[in-house]
Amino acid sequence: MKAIHFGAGNIGRGFIGKLLADAQAELTFADVNQPLVDQLAHQQHYQVNVVGENARIEQVNRVSAIHSNSPDAIQQIAEADIITTAVGPQVLSKIASTLAQGLIARHDNGNHQPMNIIACENMVRGTSQLKQHVLQAMPAELHGWVEEHIGFVDSAVDRIVPPGSAANDDPLDVTVETFSEWIVDSTQFKGALPEIAGMESTSNLMAYIERKLFTLNTGHAITAYLGQLAGHKTIRDAILDPAIRDVVKGAMVESGDVLIKRYGFNPEQHAAYIEKILTRFENPYLHDDVERVGRQPLRKLSEGDRLIKPLRGTLEYGLPHNNLVMGIAAALSYRSGDDPQAQEMASLLHDNGVAHTVTQVCGLQDQPTLVAQIANVYNAMQRK
Ligand SMILES: NC(=O)C1=CN([C@@H]2O[C@H](COP(=O)(O)OP(=O)(O)OC[C@H]3O[C@@H](n4cnc5c(N)ncnc54)[C@H](O)[C@@H]3O)[C@@H](O)[C@H]2O)C=CC1
Ligand SMILES: O=P(O)(O)OC[C@H]1O[C@](O)(CO)[C@@H](O)[C@@H]1O
């Protein structure tokens, strides 16, 4: 099996690339970070340090790497059996043109073997969005061929992989938690499902995407935002602060009540899922800065993402949402000189005021009372 993985970062090396390599795929990483590409291409192996329960060191061998905008990438797409990505939601549109060129070459070479593309990003049905970008970059007469031969498979991906510490001897090595979950939509594959241990399939993907994004990511983001407000540096420190833990757990429960209503999850099992997530945030062996988890607050505050979508769900089912509102107010309070979205958000708040900013950023035009509630909590947080 020939595999190309776009994005040789934390989740690429520490999770998806590792599973592909374990499945004996002939694996090539494609990335824009030339020093990283050079080092991977030269060294061809790296180490995954699994920390927490069942700690162990695992080796990934015989990988190669190319620049993702190179002619090599186009040629490899033309020959691949599976393509995966972990580049970040905002980058999917940027790799679409290379994917399109690769698919055109594949068609022109007469390669009609089925091939599947799986975006492994924190977003709802990211691969379906990538598909639209790819189709836009291809001539209309090839769209039918793409529909017939290329599977665009949505997925949910869950493993906490912070950037390695500067003290690492080898910058290619990654440190990951023991827990991992990669769930793909079985209904979207072309050809046989590839055999990759650690990749689970379901015909009910939306339930799993929302369960992950609106529990782990909701709680994680709120931990980061409240953590920064309280002066904590890491996720572990923040979640061990009882006042923060109460709000985070409360928000995951509020979001969970929506998921239980929407998808019929078992309430006891969902409560256990939340408890497990809280222990994952506490992992003493992972150094995870609140700035990594809180990054790109405008994306995280957008209407389909981990804060506002659960809040909308509580409105839909008439459920409580005070903890989610605190999390959203804390997200608006997030500041980082290194994060362009945090800077843009601070400017919007300064120039337009909190109510207008919340309305626009979160798409809450139809909810003036809720916007006023968020604004009040935000203003109270600034006075502390
Ligand atoms: N790190 C984690 O714990 C998890 C991350 N995710 C998701 O995985 C995705 C990647 O996250 P991380 O690995 O943490 O980020 P990262 O920043 O460590 O890795 C992203 C990689 O993509 C590369 N990249 C950027 N533009 C590119 C392009 N045009 N072509 C090819 N490569 C390009 C970057 O150079 C970088 O190596 C995100 O969507 C994130 O939400 C999902 C679950 C867990
Ligand atoms: O990668 P994003 O969407 O910026 O958000 C960070 C989140 O992603 C993760 O890295 C993995 O799910 C979490 O640790 C965190 O909730």
Coordinates of C-alpha atoms in Angstrom, one line a residue, residues 161-365:
V161 CA 0.1 15.2 20.8
P162 CA 1.8 18.4 22.0
P163 CA 4.9 19.6 20.3
G164 CA 8.1 17.9 21.5
S165 CA 10.2 19.7 24.1
A166 CA 13.2 21.6 22.9
A167 CA 15.3 19.3 25.1
N168 CA 14.5 16.3 22.8
D169 CA 17.7 14.9 21.4
D170 CA 16.0 14.3 18.0
P171 CA 13.5 16.9 16.8
L172 CA 11.7 14.2 14.8
D173 CA 10.8 12.3 17.9
V174 CA 7.2 12.8 19.3
T175 CA 5.6 12.3 22.6
V176 CA 2.0 11.1 22.6
E177 CA -0.5 10.0 25.2
T178 CA -1.5 6.3 25.3
F179 CA -5.1 6.9 24.3
S180 CA -5.9 7.1 20.6
E181 CA -9.0 6.9 18.4
W182 CA -9.3 7.3 14.6
I183 CA -12.8 6.7 13.3
V184 CA -13.6 6.8 9.6
D185 CA -16.8 6.8 7.6
S186 CA -17.2 3.4 6.1
T187 CA -19.8 4.6 3.6
Q188 CA -17.4 6.9 1.7
F189 CA -14.6 4.5 0.7
K190 CA -13.9 3.4 -2.9
G191 CA -12.7 -0.2 -3.2
A192 CA -12.0 -2.3 -0.1
L193 CA -11.4 -0.7 3.2
P194 CA -7.7 -0.6 3.8
E195 CA -6.5 -2.8 6.7
I196 CA -4.9 -0.4 9.2
A197 CA -4.8 -1.5 12.8
G198 CA -6.1 1.4 14.9
M199 CA -8.4 2.8 12.2
E200 CA -12.0 2.0 13.1
S201 CA -14.9 2.4 10.7
T202 CA -18.5 3.3 11.3
S203 CA -21.5 4.1 9.2
N204 CA -22.6 6.7 11.9
L205 CA -19.6 9.0 11.8
M206 CA -21.4 12.3 12.7
A207 CA -22.1 10.9 16.2
Y208 CA -18.5 10.1 16.8
I209 CA -17.2 13.4 15.3
E210 CA -19.5 15.4 17.5
R211 CA -18.9 13.2 20.5
K212 CA -15.1 13.9 20.2
L213 CA -15.2 17.6 19.0
F214 CA -17.9 18.6 21.4
T215 CA -16.6 16.8 24.5
L216 CA -12.8 16.6 24.4
N217 CA -12.2 19.7 22.3
T218 CA -14.9 21.7 24.1
G219 CA -13.4 20.9 27.5
H220 CA -9.9 21.3 26.3
A221 CA -10.5 24.7 24.8
I222 CA -12.3 25.9 28.0
T223 CA -9.5 24.6 30.1
A224 CA -7.0 26.5 28.0
Y225 CA -9.0 29.8 28.1
L226 CA -9.9 29.7 31.8
G227 CA -6.3 28.5 32.5
Q228 CA -4.8 31.5 30.8
L229 CA -7.1 33.9 32.7
A230 CA -6.1 32.3 36.0
G231 CA -2.4 32.5 35.1
H232 CA -1.8 28.8 34.5
K233 CA 0.8 27.8 31.9
T234 CA -0.2 24.3 31.2
I235 CA -3.4 22.3 30.7
R236 CA -2.5 20.1 33.6
D237 CA -2.1 23.0 36.0
A238 CA -5.3 24.5 34.8
I239 CA -7.4 21.3 35.1
L240 CA -6.0 20.7 38.6
D241 CA -7.5 24.1 39.6
P242 CA -10.8 23.1 41.3
A243 CA -12.6 26.3 40.1
I244 CA -11.6 25.7 36.5
R245 CA -12.3 21.9 36.6
D246 CA -15.9 22.6 37.8
V247 CA -16.6 24.8 34.8
V248 CA -14.9 22.5 32.3
K249 CA -16.7 19.5 33.6
G250 CA -19.9 21.4 33.7
A251 CA -19.5 22.5 30.1
M252 CA -18.7 19.0 28.9
V253 CA -21.9 17.8 30.8
E254 CA -24.0 20.5 29.1
S255 CA -22.6 19.6 25.7
G256 CA -22.9 15.9 26.5
D257 CA -26.6 16.3 27.4
V258 CA -27.1 17.7 23.9
L259 CA -25.2 14.7 22.4
I260 CA -27.2 12.2 24.4
K261 CA -30.5 13.7 23.2
R262 CA -29.2 14.0 19.6
Y263 CA -27.5 10.7 19.2
G264 CA -29.0 8.5 22.0
F265 CA -25.6 7.9 23.7
N266 CA -25.9 6.0 27.0
P267 CA -25.8 8.6 29.8
E268 CA -23.6 6.5 32.2
Q269 CA -21.1 5.7 29.4
H270 CA -21.0 9.3 28.4
A271 CA -20.3 10.4 32.0
A272 CA -17.4 7.9 32.0
Y273 CA -16.2 9.3 28.7
I274 CA -16.1 12.8 30.3
E275 CA -14.2 11.5 33.4
K276 CA -11.6 9.7 31.2
I277 CA -11.1 13.0 29.3
L278 CA -10.5 14.9 32.6
T279 CA -7.8 12.4 33.5
R280 CA -6.2 12.7 30.0
F281 CA -6.0 16.5 30.5
E282 CA -4.1 15.8 33.8
N283 CA -1.5 13.6 32.2
P284 CA 1.7 14.5 34.1
Y285 CA 3.9 13.3 31.3
L286 CA 2.6 15.7 28.7
H287 CA 3.7 19.3 28.8
D288 CA 0.8 21.0 26.9
D289 CA 0.8 24.8 26.9
V290 CA -2.6 26.6 27.2
E291 CA -1.5 28.6 24.1
R292 CA -1.3 25.4 21.9
V293 CA -4.8 24.3 22.9
G294 CA -6.3 27.8 22.8
R295 CA -4.7 28.6 19.4
Q296 CA -6.8 30.3 16.7
P297 CA -9.7 31.5 19.0
L298 CA -11.7 32.9 16.1
R299 CA -11.9 29.4 14.5
K300 CA -12.8 27.9 17.9
L301 CA -15.5 30.6 18.4
S302 CA -17.0 30.1 14.9
E303 CA -20.6 28.8 14.7
G304 CA -19.8 25.2 13.7
D305 CA -17.0 24.7 16.2
R306 CA -16.5 23.3 19.7
L307 CA -18.0 26.2 21.7
I308 CA -20.9 27.6 19.7
K309 CA -22.3 24.4 18.2
P310 CA -22.8 22.8 21.7
L311 CA -24.3 26.1 22.9
R312 CA -26.8 26.1 19.9
G313 CA -27.6 22.5 20.8
T314 CA -28.6 23.5 24.3
L315 CA -31.0 26.1 22.8
E316 CA -32.4 23.4 20.5
Y317 CA -33.2 21.1 23.4
G318 CA -33.9 23.7 26.0
L319 CA -31.0 22.6 28.2
P320 CA -28.8 24.7 30.6
H321 CA -25.6 26.3 29.3
N322 CA -24.1 28.5 32.0
N323 CA -20.8 26.7 31.9
L324 CA -20.5 26.9 28.1
V325 CA -21.2 30.6 28.4
M326 CA -18.3 31.0 30.8
G327 CA -16.1 29.1 28.4
I328 CA -17.1 31.3 25.6
A329 CA -16.5 34.5 27.6
A330 CA -13.1 33.1 28.6
A331 CA -12.3 32.4 24.9
L332 CA -13.0 36.0 24.1
S333 CA -10.6 37.0 26.9
Y334 CA -7.8 34.9 25.3
R335 CA -4.7 37.0 24.4
S336 CA -1.5 35.9 22.6
G337 CA 1.1 38.1 20.9
D338 CA 2.1 35.0 18.8
D339 CA -1.4 34.2 17.5
P340 CA -2.8 36.4 14.6
Q341 CA -6.3 35.3 15.4
A342 CA -6.0 36.3 19.1
Q343 CA -4.7 39.7 17.9
E344 CA -7.5 40.1 15.4
M345 CA -10.1 39.2 18.1
A346 CA -8.6 41.8 20.5
S347 CA -8.8 44.5 17.8
L348 CA -12.5 43.5 17.1
L349 CA -13.4 43.7 20.8
H350 CA -11.6 47.1 21.1
D351 CA -13.1 48.6 17.9
N352 CA -16.6 47.2 17.9
G353 CA -17.4 46.2 21.5
V354 CA -18.1 42.7 22.9
A355 CA -21.7 42.3 21.9
H356 CA -21.1 43.2 18.3
T357 CA -18.0 41.0 18.1
V358 CA -19.8 38.0 19.7
T359 CA -22.7 38.4 17.3
Q360 CA -20.4 38.5 14.2
V361 CA -17.7 36.0 15.2
C362 CA -20.1 33.4 16.7
G363 CA -22.9 33.9 14.2
L364 CA -25.4 34.6 17.0
Q365 CA -27.4 37.3 15.1

